[in-house]
Amino acid sequence: MTRRKLIAGNWKMNCYKEAGVSLALEIARRYKALSTPSFDVFMAPPFTLLDAVVQATKGTGVWIGAQDCAVEEKGAHTGDVSPEMIKDLGCGGVIVGHSERRADHGETDTLVKEKAKAALRAGLGVIICVGETLQEREAGQALAVVGQQLKGSVPEEAEAGKVVIAYEPVWAIGTGKTPTSADVQEMHAFMRQTLTDMLGSETAQKMQLLYGGSVKPNNAAELLSLPDVDGALIGGASLKADDFWAIAETQLQK
Ligand code: 13P
């Protein structure tokens, strides 16, 4: 089964307008220059830049999305942004369940699943994040924790092409540390098996599973060559066009 690779950037709470728009323009320009790209590119700027980035990248084939969404469609929810509003801007997707939201805002698997369902309701693609802490890995619980997160966070109606899973070990995010390739492949194969049990083998075989956590130009080729790794979710290195593009370029002619 060949699954199309997805190179995704999560800008987190970074970038003001001018720098953010020029970063997006630069990536979109390079992507558009490829005649038949064999991979997809996704960028998730902060809410404040979504509209400007969508406008700047229109017609380039780059996919833009938000980093979070509310469950409700509209109403008395001060400060929240609904997936319908994100869709209304021209976005194609949203990230839910990032470990920083789970940690900073107490988001549970149940809430993450509700957000994922809301995103699907609005017609957005959704990237659902899972990943264990260092303590959980050292206690030998990484697979069990991620298995539970998948069961709790992925909606029953999830379909390949609409739902993407990102495995991001918490201890690898922003630290420069990554699991060994063997550990990443073990986790991704385990996730695919868990998704097979949950959603059936056809869906699980087609579903894109990303790796995230200190993906850099110097380790991307190896991580992205693992059989069950279908792309990367990139934080720090997505903020520099050259670094992000160097990661994407590992997928040229593949
Ligand atoms: P870094 O690439 O900075 O480790 O961040 C990964 C991440 O959290 C992407 O969502």
Coordinates of C-alpha atoms and ligand atoms in Angstrom, one line a residue:
M1 CA 0.0 0.0 0.0
T2 CA 1.5 3.3 -1.0
R3 CA 0.2 6.2 1.0
R4 CA 0.9 9.8 -0.1
K5 CA 3.2 11.6 2.3
L6 CA 2.1 14.7 4.2
I7 CA 4.6 17.3 5.3
A8 CA 2.8 19.4 7.9
G9 CA 4.0 22.5 9.8
N10 CA 2.6 23.5 13.2
W11 CA 3.6 27.1 13.8
K12 CA 2.2 27.0 17.4
M13 CA 2.1 30.5 19.0
N14 CA 4.6 32.1 16.7
C15 CA 4.8 34.6 13.9
Y16 CA 3.4 38.1 13.4
K17 CA 1.7 39.1 10.2
E18 CA 4.5 40.1 8.0
A19 CA 6.8 37.3 8.8
G20 CA 4.1 34.7 8.8
V21 CA 2.7 35.7 5.4
S22 CA 6.2 35.7 3.9
L23 CA 7.0 32.3 5.3
A24 CA 3.8 30.9 3.9
L25 CA 4.3 32.6 0.5
E26 CA 7.8 31.2 0.3
I27 CA 6.7 27.6 1.0
A28 CA 3.8 27.9 -1.4
R29 CA 6.0 29.3 -4.1
R30 CA 8.4 26.4 -3.8
Y31 CA 5.6 23.8 -3.7
K32 CA 3.8 25.3 -6.7
A33 CA 7.0 25.2 -8.7
L34 CA 7.0 21.4 -8.5
S35 CA 5.2 20.1 -11.6
T36 CA 3.6 17.0 -10.0
P37 CA 4.3 16.9 -6.3
S38 CA 4.1 13.4 -4.9
F39 CA 3.4 14.7 -1.4
D40 CA 1.1 17.2 0.3
V41 CA 2.0 20.2 2.3
F42 CA 0.0 21.5 5.3
M43 CA 0.6 24.6 7.4
A44 CA -1.1 25.5 10.6
P45 CA -0.5 29.2 11.5
P46 CA -2.0 30.8 14.6
F47 CA -5.6 31.9 14.3
T48 CA -4.6 35.5 13.9
L49 CA -2.9 34.7 10.6
L50 CA -5.2 32.1 9.1
D51 CA -7.1 34.5 6.9
A52 CA -4.0 36.2 5.5
V53 CA -2.2 32.9 4.9
V54 CA -5.2 31.3 3.2
Q55 CA -5.4 34.4 0.9
A56 CA -1.6 34.4 0.2
T57 CA -1.4 30.7 -0.7
K58 CA -4.6 30.4 -2.7
G59 CA -4.2 28.3 -5.9
T60 CA -0.9 26.9 -4.9
G61 CA -2.1 23.5 -3.6
V62 CA -0.8 24.1 -0.1
W63 CA -3.3 23.1 2.5
I64 CA -3.9 25.5 5.4
G65 CA -5.5 24.7 8.8
A66 CA -5.9 25.7 12.4
Q67 CA -4.2 24.4 15.5
D68 CA -7.4 23.7 17.5
C69 CA -11.1 24.2 17.3
A70 CA -14.2 24.3 19.5
V71 CA -16.8 21.6 19.6
E72 CA -19.8 23.8 19.1
E73 CA -20.8 25.4 15.8
K74 CA -21.6 28.8 17.3
G75 CA -23.0 30.6 20.3
A76 CA -22.1 31.8 23.7
H77 CA -18.5 30.5 23.9
T78 CA -16.3 33.5 24.4
G79 CA -12.9 33.2 22.9
D80 CA -13.6 29.9 21.1
V81 CA -13.5 29.4 17.3
S82 CA -15.7 26.8 15.7
P83 CA -14.6 24.5 12.9
E84 CA -17.3 26.1 10.7
M85 CA -15.6 29.4 11.2
I86 CA -12.2 27.9 10.2
K87 CA -13.8 26.3 7.2
D88 CA -15.4 29.6 6.3
L89 CA -12.0 31.2 5.9
G90 CA -11.1 28.7 3.3
C91 CA -9.1 26.4 5.5
G92 CA -9.0 22.7 4.8
G93 CA -8.1 21.2 8.1
V94 CA -7.4 21.5 11.8
I95 CA -5.1 19.9 14.3
V96 CA -6.7 18.5 17.5
G97 CA -5.4 17.0 20.6
H98 CA -1.8 18.3 20.5
S99 CA 0.0 17.5 23.7
E100 CA 0.4 21.2 24.4
R101 CA -3.4 21.5 24.4
R102 CA -3.8 18.4 26.5
A103 CA -1.2 19.7 29.0
D104 CA -2.0 23.5 29.0
H105 CA -5.8 23.2 28.8
G106 CA -6.5 19.8 30.3
E107 CA -7.9 18.4 27.1
T108 CA -9.0 14.8 27.5
D109 CA -9.4 12.1 25.0
T110 CA -13.1 12.5 25.2
L111 CA -12.9 16.2 24.3
V112 CA -10.3 15.6 21.6
K113 CA -12.8 13.1 20.0
E114 CA -15.6 15.7 20.2
K115 CA -13.4 18.2 18.5
A116 CA -12.4 15.7 15.8
K117 CA -16.1 15.0 15.2
A118 CA -16.9 18.7 15.1
A119 CA -14.1 19.2 12.5
L120 CA -15.5 16.4 10.3
R121 CA -19.0 17.9 10.7
A122 CA -17.7 21.2 9.3
G123 CA -16.1 19.4 6.4
L124 CA -12.5 19.9 7.6
G125 CA -9.7 17.3 7.5
V126 CA -8.4 16.6 11.0
I127 CA -5.0 15.7 12.3
I128 CA -5.4 14.0 15.7
C129 CA -2.3 14.0 17.9
V130 CA -1.3 11.3 20.4
G131 CA 2.0 10.5 22.2
E132 CA 3.4 9.4 25.5
T133 CA 5.4 11.3 28.1
L134 CA 9.0 10.4 29.1
Q135 CA 7.8 8.9 32.3
E136 CA 5.3 6.7 30.5
R137 CA 8.0 5.6 28.0
E138 CA 10.5 4.8 30.7
A139 CA 7.8 2.8 32.5
G140 CA 7.4 0.7 29.4
Q141 CA 3.9 2.0 28.8
A142 CA 4.3 3.9 25.6
L143 CA 2.3 1.5 23.4
A144 CA -0.5 1.1 26.0
V145 CA -0.8 4.9 26.5
V146 CA -1.0 5.6 22.8
G147 CA -3.4 2.7 22.2
Q148 CA -5.7 4.2 24.9
Q149 CA -5.4 7.7 23.3
L150 CA -6.3 6.3 19.9
K151 CA -9.3 4.5 21.3
G152 CA -10.4 7.6 23.2
S153 CA -9.7 10.3 20.6
V154 CA -10.4 8.9 17.2
P155 CA -14.1 9.0 16.2
E156 CA -15.8 5.8 15.0
E157 CA -16.6 7.4 11.7
A158 CA -13.0 8.3 10.9
E159 CA -12.1 7.8 7.3
A160 CA -8.7 7.8 5.6
G161 CA -8.3 11.0 3.6
K162 CA -10.3 12.9 6.3
V163 CA -8.5 11.9 9.4
V164 CA -4.7 11.8 9.9
I165 CA -3.0 10.6 13.1
A166 CA 0.2 12.2 14.3
Y167 CA 2.4 10.3 16.8
E168 CA 4.3 12.9 18.8
P169 CA 6.1 11.6 21.9
V170 CA 5.9 14.5 24.4
W171 CA 9.6 14.1 25.3
A172 CA 10.7 14.6 21.7
I173 CA 8.8 17.9 21.1
G174 CA 11.2 20.8 21.0
T175 CA 14.0 18.9 22.7
G176 CA 16.1 17.8 19.8
K177 CA 15.6 14.2 21.0
T178 CA 13.9 11.6 18.8
P179 CA 13.0 7.9 19.4
T180 CA 15.1 5.4 17.5
S181 CA 13.8 4.6 14.1
A182 CA 13.0 1.1 15.4
D183 CA 10.9 2.7 18.2
V184 CA 9.1 4.9 15.7
Q185 CA 8.3 2.1 13.4
E186 CA 7.2 -0.1 16.3
M187 CA 4.8 2.6 17.5
H188 CA 3.5 3.3 14.0
A189 CA 2.9 -0.4 13.2
F190 CA 1.1 -0.7 16.6
M191 CA -1.0 2.3 15.8
R192 CA -2.0 0.8 12.4
Q193 CA -2.9 -2.4 14.1
T194 CA -5.0 -0.6 16.7
L195 CA -6.7 1.4 14.0
T196 CA -7.4 -1.8 12.1
D197 CA -9.2 -3.2 15.2
M198 CA -11.1 0.1 15.6
L199 CA -11.9 1.0 12.0
G200 CA -11.2 -2.0 9.8
S201 CA -8.2 -2.9 7.8
E202 CA -9.1 -0.9 4.6
T203 CA -9.3 2.3 6.5
A204 CA -6.3 1.7 8.6
Q205 CA -4.2 0.7 5.6
K206 CA -5.1 4.0 3.9
M207 CA -4.8 6.3 6.9
Q208 CA -1.8 8.6 7.0
L209 CA 0.2 8.3 10.2
L210 CA 2.6 11.2 10.8
Y211 CA 5.6 11.3 13.1
G212 CA 6.3 14.6 15.0
G213 CA 8.9 15.6 17.6
S214 CA 12.2 17.3 16.6
V215 CA 11.9 16.5 12.9
K216 CA 14.8 18.3 11.3
P217 CA 16.4 18.4 7.8
N218 CA 19.1 16.0 9.1
N219 CA 16.8 13.2 10.4
A220 CA 13.8 13.6 8.1
A221 CA 14.9 11.3 5.4
E222 CA 15.4 8.4 7.7
L223 CA 12.2 8.9 9.7
L224 CA 10.1 9.4 6.6
S225 CA 11.5 6.2 5.0
L226 CA 10.0 4.0 7.7
P227 CA 7.3 1.8 6.3
D228 CA 4.4 3.0 8.5
V229 CA 5.5 6.7 8.7
D230 CA 3.5 8.7 6.1
G231 CA 4.7 12.1 6.9
A232 CA 5.9 14.5 9.5
L233 CA 4.3 17.1 11.8
I234 CA 7.0 19.7 12.3
G235 CA 7.2 22.4 14.9
G236 CA 10.4 24.5 15.2
A237 CA 11.7 23.6 11.8
S238 CA 8.4 24.7 10.2
L239 CA 9.2 28.3 11.1
K240 CA 12.1 28.6 8.7
A241 CA 11.3 28.2 5.0
D242 CA 14.6 26.6 4.2
D243 CA 14.4 24.0 7.0
F244 CA 10.8 23.1 6.3
W245 CA 11.5 22.9 2.6
A246 CA 14.6 20.8 3.2
I247 CA 12.4 18.3 5.0
A248 CA 9.8 18.4 2.2
E249 CA 12.5 17.9 -0.4
T250 CA 13.5 14.5 1.1
Q251 CA 10.2 13.4 -0.6
L252 CA 11.0 14.6 -4.1
Q253 CA 10.8 11.9 -6.7
K254 CA 9.6 9.3 -4.3
Ligands
13P1 P1 9.1 20.3 17.2 O1 9.3 19.9 15.8 O2 9.5 21.7 17.5 O3 9.8 19.3 18.1 O4 7.6 20.3 17.5 C1 6.8 19.2 17.1 C2 5.4 19.5 17.3 O5 4.9 19.6 18.4 C3 4.6 19.6 16.1 O6 3.2 19.6 16.4

